[in-house]
Short mmCIF file of C-alpha atoms and ligand atoms in Angstrom, two decimals:
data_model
loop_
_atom_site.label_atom_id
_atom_site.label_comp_id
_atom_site.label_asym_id
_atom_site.label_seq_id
_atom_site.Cartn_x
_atom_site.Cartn_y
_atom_site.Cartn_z
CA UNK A 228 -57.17 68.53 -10.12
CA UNK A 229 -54.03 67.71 -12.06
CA UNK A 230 -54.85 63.94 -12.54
CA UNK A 231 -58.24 64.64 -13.74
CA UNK A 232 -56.80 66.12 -16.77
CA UNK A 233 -55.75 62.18 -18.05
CA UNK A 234 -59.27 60.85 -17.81
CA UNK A 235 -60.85 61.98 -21.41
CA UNK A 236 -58.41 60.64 -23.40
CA UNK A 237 -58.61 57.29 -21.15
CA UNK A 238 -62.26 57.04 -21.04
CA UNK A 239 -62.63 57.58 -25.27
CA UNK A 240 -65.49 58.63 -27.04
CA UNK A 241 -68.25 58.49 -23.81
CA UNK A 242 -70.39 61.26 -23.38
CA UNK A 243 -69.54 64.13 -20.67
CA UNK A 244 -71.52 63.19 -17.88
CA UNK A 245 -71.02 59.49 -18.06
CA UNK A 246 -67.26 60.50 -18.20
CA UNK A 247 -67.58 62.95 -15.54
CA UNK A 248 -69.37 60.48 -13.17
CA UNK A 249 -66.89 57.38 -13.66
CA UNK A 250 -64.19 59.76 -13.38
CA UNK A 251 -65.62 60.52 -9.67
CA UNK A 252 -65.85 57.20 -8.90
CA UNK A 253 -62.32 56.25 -9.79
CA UNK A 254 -60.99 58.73 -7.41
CA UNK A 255 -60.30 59.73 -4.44
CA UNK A 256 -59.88 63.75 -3.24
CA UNK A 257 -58.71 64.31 0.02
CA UNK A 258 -56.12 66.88 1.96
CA UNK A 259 -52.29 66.88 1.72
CA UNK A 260 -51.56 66.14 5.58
CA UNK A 261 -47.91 68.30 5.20
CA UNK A 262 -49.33 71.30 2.81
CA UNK A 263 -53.42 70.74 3.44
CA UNK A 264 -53.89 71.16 -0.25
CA UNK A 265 -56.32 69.30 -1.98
CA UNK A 266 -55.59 66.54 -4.11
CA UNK A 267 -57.16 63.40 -5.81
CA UNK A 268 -55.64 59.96 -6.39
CA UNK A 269 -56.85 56.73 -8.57
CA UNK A 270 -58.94 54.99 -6.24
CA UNK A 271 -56.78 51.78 -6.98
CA UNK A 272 -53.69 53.87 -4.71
CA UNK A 273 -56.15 54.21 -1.83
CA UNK A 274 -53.95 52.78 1.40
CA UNK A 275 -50.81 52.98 -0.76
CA UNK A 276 -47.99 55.53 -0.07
CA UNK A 277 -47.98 58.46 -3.55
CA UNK A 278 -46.34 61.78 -3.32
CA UNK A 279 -48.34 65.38 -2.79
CA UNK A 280 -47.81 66.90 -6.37
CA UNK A 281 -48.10 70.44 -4.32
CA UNK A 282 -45.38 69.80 -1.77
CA UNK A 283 -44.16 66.81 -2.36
CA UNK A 284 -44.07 65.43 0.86
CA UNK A 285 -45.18 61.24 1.54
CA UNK A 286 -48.36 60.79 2.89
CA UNK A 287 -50.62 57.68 2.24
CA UNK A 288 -53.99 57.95 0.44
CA UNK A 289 -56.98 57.78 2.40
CA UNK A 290 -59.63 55.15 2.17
CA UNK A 291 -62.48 57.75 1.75
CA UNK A 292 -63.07 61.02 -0.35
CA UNK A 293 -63.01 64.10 2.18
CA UNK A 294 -60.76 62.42 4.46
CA UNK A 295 -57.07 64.27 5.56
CA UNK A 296 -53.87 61.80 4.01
CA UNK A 297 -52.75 59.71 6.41
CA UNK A 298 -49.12 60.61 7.49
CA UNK A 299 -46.24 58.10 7.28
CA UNK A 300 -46.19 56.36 10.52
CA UNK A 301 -42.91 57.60 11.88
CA UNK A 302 -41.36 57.37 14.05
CA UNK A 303 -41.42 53.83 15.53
CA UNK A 304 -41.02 52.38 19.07
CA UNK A 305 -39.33 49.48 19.57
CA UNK A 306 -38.48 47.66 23.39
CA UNK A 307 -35.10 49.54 23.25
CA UNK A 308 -35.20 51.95 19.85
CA UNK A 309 -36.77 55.05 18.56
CA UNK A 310 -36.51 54.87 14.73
CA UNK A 311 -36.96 58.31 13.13
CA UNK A 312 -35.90 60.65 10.86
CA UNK A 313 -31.86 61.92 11.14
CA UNK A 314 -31.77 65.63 12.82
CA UNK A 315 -28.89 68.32 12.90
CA UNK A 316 -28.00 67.31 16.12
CA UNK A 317 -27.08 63.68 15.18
CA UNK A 318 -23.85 65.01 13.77
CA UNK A 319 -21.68 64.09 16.92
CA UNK A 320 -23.05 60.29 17.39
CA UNK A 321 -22.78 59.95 13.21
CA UNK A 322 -19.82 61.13 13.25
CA UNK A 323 -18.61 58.54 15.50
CA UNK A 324 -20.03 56.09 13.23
CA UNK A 325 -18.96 57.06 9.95
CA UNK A 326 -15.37 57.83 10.93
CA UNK A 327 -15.32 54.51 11.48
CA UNK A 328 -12.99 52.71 9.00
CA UNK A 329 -13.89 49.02 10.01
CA UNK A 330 -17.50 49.65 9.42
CA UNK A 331 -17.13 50.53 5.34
CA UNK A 332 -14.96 47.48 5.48
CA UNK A 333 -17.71 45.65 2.89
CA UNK A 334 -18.89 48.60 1.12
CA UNK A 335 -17.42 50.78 -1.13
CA UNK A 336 -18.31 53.78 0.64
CA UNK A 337 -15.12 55.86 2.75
CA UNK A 338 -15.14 57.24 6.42
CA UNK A 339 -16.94 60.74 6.25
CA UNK A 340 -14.98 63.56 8.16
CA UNK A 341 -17.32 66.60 10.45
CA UNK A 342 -17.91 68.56 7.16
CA UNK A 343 -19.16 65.45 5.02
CA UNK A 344 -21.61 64.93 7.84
CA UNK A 345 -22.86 68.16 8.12
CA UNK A 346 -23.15 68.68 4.42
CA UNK A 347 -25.32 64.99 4.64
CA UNK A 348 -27.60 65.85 7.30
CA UNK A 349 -28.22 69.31 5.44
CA UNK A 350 -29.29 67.53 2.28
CA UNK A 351 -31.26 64.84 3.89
CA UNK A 352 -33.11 67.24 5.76
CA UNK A 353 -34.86 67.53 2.00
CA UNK A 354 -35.37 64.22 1.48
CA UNK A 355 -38.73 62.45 1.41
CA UNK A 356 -39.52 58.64 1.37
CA UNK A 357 -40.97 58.81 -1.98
CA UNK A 358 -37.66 61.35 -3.34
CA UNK A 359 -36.24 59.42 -6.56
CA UNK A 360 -32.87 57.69 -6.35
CA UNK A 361 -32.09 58.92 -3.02
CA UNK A 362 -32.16 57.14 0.38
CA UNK A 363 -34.50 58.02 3.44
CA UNK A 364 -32.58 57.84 5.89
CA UNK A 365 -33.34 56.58 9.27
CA UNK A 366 -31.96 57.02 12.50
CA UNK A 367 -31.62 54.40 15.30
CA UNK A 368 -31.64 56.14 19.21
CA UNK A 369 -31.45 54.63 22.31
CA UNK A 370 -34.53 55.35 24.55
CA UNK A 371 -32.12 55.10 27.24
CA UNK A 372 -29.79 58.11 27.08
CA UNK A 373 -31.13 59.11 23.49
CA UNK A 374 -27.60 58.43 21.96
CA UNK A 375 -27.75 57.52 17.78
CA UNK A 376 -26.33 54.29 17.30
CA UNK A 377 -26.87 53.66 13.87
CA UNK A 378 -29.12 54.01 10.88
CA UNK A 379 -31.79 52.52 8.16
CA UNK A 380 -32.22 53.09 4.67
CA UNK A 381 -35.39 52.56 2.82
CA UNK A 382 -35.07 53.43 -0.73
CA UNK A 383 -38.22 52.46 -3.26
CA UNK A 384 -36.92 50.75 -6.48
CA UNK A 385 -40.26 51.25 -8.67
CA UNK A 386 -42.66 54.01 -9.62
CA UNK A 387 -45.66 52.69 -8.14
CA UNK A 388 -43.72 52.88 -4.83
CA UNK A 389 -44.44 49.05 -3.48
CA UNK A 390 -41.07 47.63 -3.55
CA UNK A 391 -38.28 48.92 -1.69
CA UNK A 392 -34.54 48.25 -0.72
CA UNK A 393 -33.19 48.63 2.47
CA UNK A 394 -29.61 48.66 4.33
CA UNK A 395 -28.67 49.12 8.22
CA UNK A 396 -25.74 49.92 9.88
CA UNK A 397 -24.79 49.78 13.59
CA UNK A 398 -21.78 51.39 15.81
CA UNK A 399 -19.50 48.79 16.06
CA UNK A 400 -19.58 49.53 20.17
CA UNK A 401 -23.47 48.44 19.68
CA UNK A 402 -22.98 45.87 17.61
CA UNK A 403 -23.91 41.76 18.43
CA UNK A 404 -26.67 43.10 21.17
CA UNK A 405 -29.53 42.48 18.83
CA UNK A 406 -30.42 45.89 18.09
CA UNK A 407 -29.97 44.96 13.97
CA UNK A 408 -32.31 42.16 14.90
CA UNK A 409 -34.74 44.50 16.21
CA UNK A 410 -34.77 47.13 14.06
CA UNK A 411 -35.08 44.89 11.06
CA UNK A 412 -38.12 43.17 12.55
CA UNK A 413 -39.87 46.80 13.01
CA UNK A 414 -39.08 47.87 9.35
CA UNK A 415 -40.76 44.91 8.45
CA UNK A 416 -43.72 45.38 9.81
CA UNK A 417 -43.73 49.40 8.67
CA UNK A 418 -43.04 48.09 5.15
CA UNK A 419 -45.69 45.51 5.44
CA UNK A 420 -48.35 46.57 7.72
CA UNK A 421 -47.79 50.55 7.65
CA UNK A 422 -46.95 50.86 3.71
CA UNK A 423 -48.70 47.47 2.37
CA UNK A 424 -45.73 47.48 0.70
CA UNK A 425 -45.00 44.03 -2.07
CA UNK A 426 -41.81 43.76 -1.96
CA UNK A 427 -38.70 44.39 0.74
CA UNK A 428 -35.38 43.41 -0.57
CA UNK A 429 -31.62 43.63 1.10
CA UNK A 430 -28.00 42.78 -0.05
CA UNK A 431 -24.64 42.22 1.54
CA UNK A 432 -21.14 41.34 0.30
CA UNK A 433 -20.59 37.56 0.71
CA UNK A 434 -18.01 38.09 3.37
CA UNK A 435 -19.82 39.93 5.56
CA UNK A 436 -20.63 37.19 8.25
CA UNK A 437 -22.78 39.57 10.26
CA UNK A 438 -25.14 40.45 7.11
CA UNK A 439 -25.58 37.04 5.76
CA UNK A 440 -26.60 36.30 9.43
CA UNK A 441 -28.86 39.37 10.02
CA UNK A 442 -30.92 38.96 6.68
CA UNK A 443 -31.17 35.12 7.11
CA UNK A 444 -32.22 35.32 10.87
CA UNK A 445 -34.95 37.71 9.97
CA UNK A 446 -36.52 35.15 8.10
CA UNK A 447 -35.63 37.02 4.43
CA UNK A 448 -35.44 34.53 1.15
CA UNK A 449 -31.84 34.37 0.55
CA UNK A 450 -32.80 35.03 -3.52
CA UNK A 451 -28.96 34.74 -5.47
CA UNK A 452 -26.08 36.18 -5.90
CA UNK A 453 -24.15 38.75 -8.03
CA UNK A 454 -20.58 37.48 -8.76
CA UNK A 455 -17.90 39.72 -8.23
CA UNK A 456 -20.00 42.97 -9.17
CA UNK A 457 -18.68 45.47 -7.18
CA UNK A 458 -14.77 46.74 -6.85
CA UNK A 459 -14.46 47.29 -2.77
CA UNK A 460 -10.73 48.37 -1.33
CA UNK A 461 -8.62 46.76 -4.22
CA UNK A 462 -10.91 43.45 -5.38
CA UNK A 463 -14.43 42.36 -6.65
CA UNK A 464 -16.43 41.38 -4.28
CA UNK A 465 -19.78 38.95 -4.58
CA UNK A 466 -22.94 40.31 -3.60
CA UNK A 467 -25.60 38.26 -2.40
CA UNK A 468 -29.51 39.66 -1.79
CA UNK A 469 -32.15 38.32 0.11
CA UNK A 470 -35.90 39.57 0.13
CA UNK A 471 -39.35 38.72 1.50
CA UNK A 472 -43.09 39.85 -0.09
CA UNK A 473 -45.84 40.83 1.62
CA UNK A 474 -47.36 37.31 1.74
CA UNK A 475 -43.99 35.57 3.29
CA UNK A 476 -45.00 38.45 6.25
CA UNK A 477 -48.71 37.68 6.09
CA UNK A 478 -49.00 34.15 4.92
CA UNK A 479 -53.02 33.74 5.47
CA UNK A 480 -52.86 35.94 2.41
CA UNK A 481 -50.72 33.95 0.37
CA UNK A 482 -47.72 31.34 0.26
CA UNK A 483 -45.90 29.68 3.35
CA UNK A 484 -43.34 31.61 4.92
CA UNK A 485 -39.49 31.04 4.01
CA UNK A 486 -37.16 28.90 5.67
CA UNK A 487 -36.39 30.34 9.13
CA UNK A 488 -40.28 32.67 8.58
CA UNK A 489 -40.61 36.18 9.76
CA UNK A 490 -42.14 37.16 12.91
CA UNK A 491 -44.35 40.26 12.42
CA UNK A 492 -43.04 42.67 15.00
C1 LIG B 74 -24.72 43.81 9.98
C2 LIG B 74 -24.97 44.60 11.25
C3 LIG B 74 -26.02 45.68 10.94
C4 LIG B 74 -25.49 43.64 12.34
O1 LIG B 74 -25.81 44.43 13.47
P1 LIG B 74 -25.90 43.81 14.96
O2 LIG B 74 -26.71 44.75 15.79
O3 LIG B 74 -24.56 43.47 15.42
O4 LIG B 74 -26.73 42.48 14.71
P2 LIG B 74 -27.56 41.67 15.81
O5 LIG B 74 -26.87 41.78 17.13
O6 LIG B 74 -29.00 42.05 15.74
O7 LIG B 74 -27.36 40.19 15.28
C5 LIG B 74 -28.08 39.64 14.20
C6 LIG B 74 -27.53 38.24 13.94
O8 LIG B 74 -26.25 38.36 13.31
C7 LIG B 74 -25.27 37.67 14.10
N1 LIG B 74 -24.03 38.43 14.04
C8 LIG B 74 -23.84 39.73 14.37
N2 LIG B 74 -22.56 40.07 14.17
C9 LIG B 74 -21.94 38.96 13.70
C10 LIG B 74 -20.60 38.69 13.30
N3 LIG B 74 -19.66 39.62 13.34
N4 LIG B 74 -20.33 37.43 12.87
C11 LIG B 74 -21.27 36.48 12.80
N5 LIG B 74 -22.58 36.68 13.16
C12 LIG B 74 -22.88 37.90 13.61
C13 LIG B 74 -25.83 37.65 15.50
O9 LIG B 74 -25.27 36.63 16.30
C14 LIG B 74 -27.31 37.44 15.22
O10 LIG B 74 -27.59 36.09 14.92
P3 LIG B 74 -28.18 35.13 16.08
O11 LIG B 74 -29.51 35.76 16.45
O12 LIG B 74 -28.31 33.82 15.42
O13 LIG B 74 -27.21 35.18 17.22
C15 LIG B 74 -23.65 45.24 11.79
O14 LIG B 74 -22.66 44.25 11.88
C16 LIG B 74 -23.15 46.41 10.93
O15 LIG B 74 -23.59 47.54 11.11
N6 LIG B 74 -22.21 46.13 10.00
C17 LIG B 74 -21.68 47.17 9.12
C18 LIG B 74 -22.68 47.56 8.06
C19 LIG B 74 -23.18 46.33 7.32
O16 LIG B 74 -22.43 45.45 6.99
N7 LIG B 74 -24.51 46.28 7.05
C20 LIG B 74 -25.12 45.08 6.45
C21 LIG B 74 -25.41 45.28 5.03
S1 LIG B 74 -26.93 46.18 4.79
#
């Protein structure tokens, strides 16, 4: 398998079979979940989210040679949320969202119109967790009445896929009912616990009361601030990011939690 391929020029001037038989032990085969290919990963990835070089899909590597990738754990329950992937029929509820020019009022982003939506959803129907420089979208439906009322974004910011950025956004007619608060503790814990991810990391512009809030509550370091980086509707605006690592969410692993802490969800 492909990744075999790096192991003699790695391993030097050993001899074939001792090559051959440290190569096995260094990795792990198993079968693509999505495309049931086989493939083989460093042993170091096993538990760790990689990419299938055959289909690309996400899946996460498997503990033990043999085994089937496990799938990303999606979607997610919460009390009053299913948090999943964005579907064709989301169009109407996103459209009520993004046409929505209060809710870019931080951002530099613009309302989208029916066909920018449609044109989205068709494009993010090709987009995996592990896609370079592209968001994975997730979306945020009521278990009562099933309507969308908002979304996530996960989007990893280095190539061994541990750290990643995220965003939210809420309706405004759902907004201030805790559903940000919720969601944000579930991420956390499929960042942490389902990805054993290192790093999770956030920003919002400095005016946006209901961010700063949001990212503090949830117990995220408040890390520093970016001064009048960004040109939003006419004037720079400050942005100011917050994170947490993986031993803030598990501290028997690590150091104490940050001011405010995070409650694992
Ligand atoms: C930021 C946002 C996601 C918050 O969503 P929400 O569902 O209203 O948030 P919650 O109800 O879970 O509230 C989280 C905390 O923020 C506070 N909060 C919410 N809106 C607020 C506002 N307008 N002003 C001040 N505090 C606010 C809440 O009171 C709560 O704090 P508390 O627990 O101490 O009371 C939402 O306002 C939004 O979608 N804004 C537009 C997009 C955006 O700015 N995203 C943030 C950058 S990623």
């Amino acid at each position: 398998m492909g990744l075999w391929l790096a192991a003699p020029a790695v391993l030097g001037g050993r001899g074939a079979l001792e090559r051959d038989m440290i190569a096995e032990d260094n990795f792990v085969d198993f079968t693509c979940p999505y495309c049931g290919d086989p493939v083989s990963f460093p042993r170091e990835s096993a538990g760790f989210v990689q990419a299938c070089p055959n289909c690309t899909e996400s899946f996460i590597v498997p503990d033990d040679g043999g085994a089937v990738g496990r799938a990303i754990p999606l979607p997610i329950t919460t009390a009053r949320l299913v948090i999943r992937r964005l579907a064709a029929q989301d169009w109407q509820d996103l459209l009520e969202l993004m046409a929505d020019e209060e809710f870019f009022r931080y951002t530099d982003g613009v309302p989208l119109d029916e066909d920018g939506i449609l044109r989205w959803l068709a494009s993010d129907a090709h987009v995996k967790l592990t896609t370079p420089d592209q968001p994975f979208f997730l979306g945020l439906e009521l278990q009562d009445g099933g309507k969308l009322i908002g979304y996530a974004t996960l989007n990893f910011t280095d190539p061994q896929w541990r750290q990643v950025n995220f965003s939210l956004g809420l309706n405004r007619k759902f907004q201030r009912q805790g559903y940000a608060r919720e969601t944000v503790a579930a991420l956390l814990d499929f960042c942490f616990r389902g990805l054993k991810l290192h790093r999770v990391a956030s920003w919002c512009d400095h005016r946006n009361a209901a961010g700063l809030r949001l990212w503090e509550k949830a117990g995220l370091r408040r890390e520093g601030e970016f001064v009048k980086n960004r040109w939003v509707h006419g004037e720079w605006a400050t942005s100011v990011w917050f994170a947490a690592l993986a031993e803030d969410y598990f501290p028997s692993q690590g150091q104490a939690l940050p001011a405010g802490g995070i409650e694992p969800g």
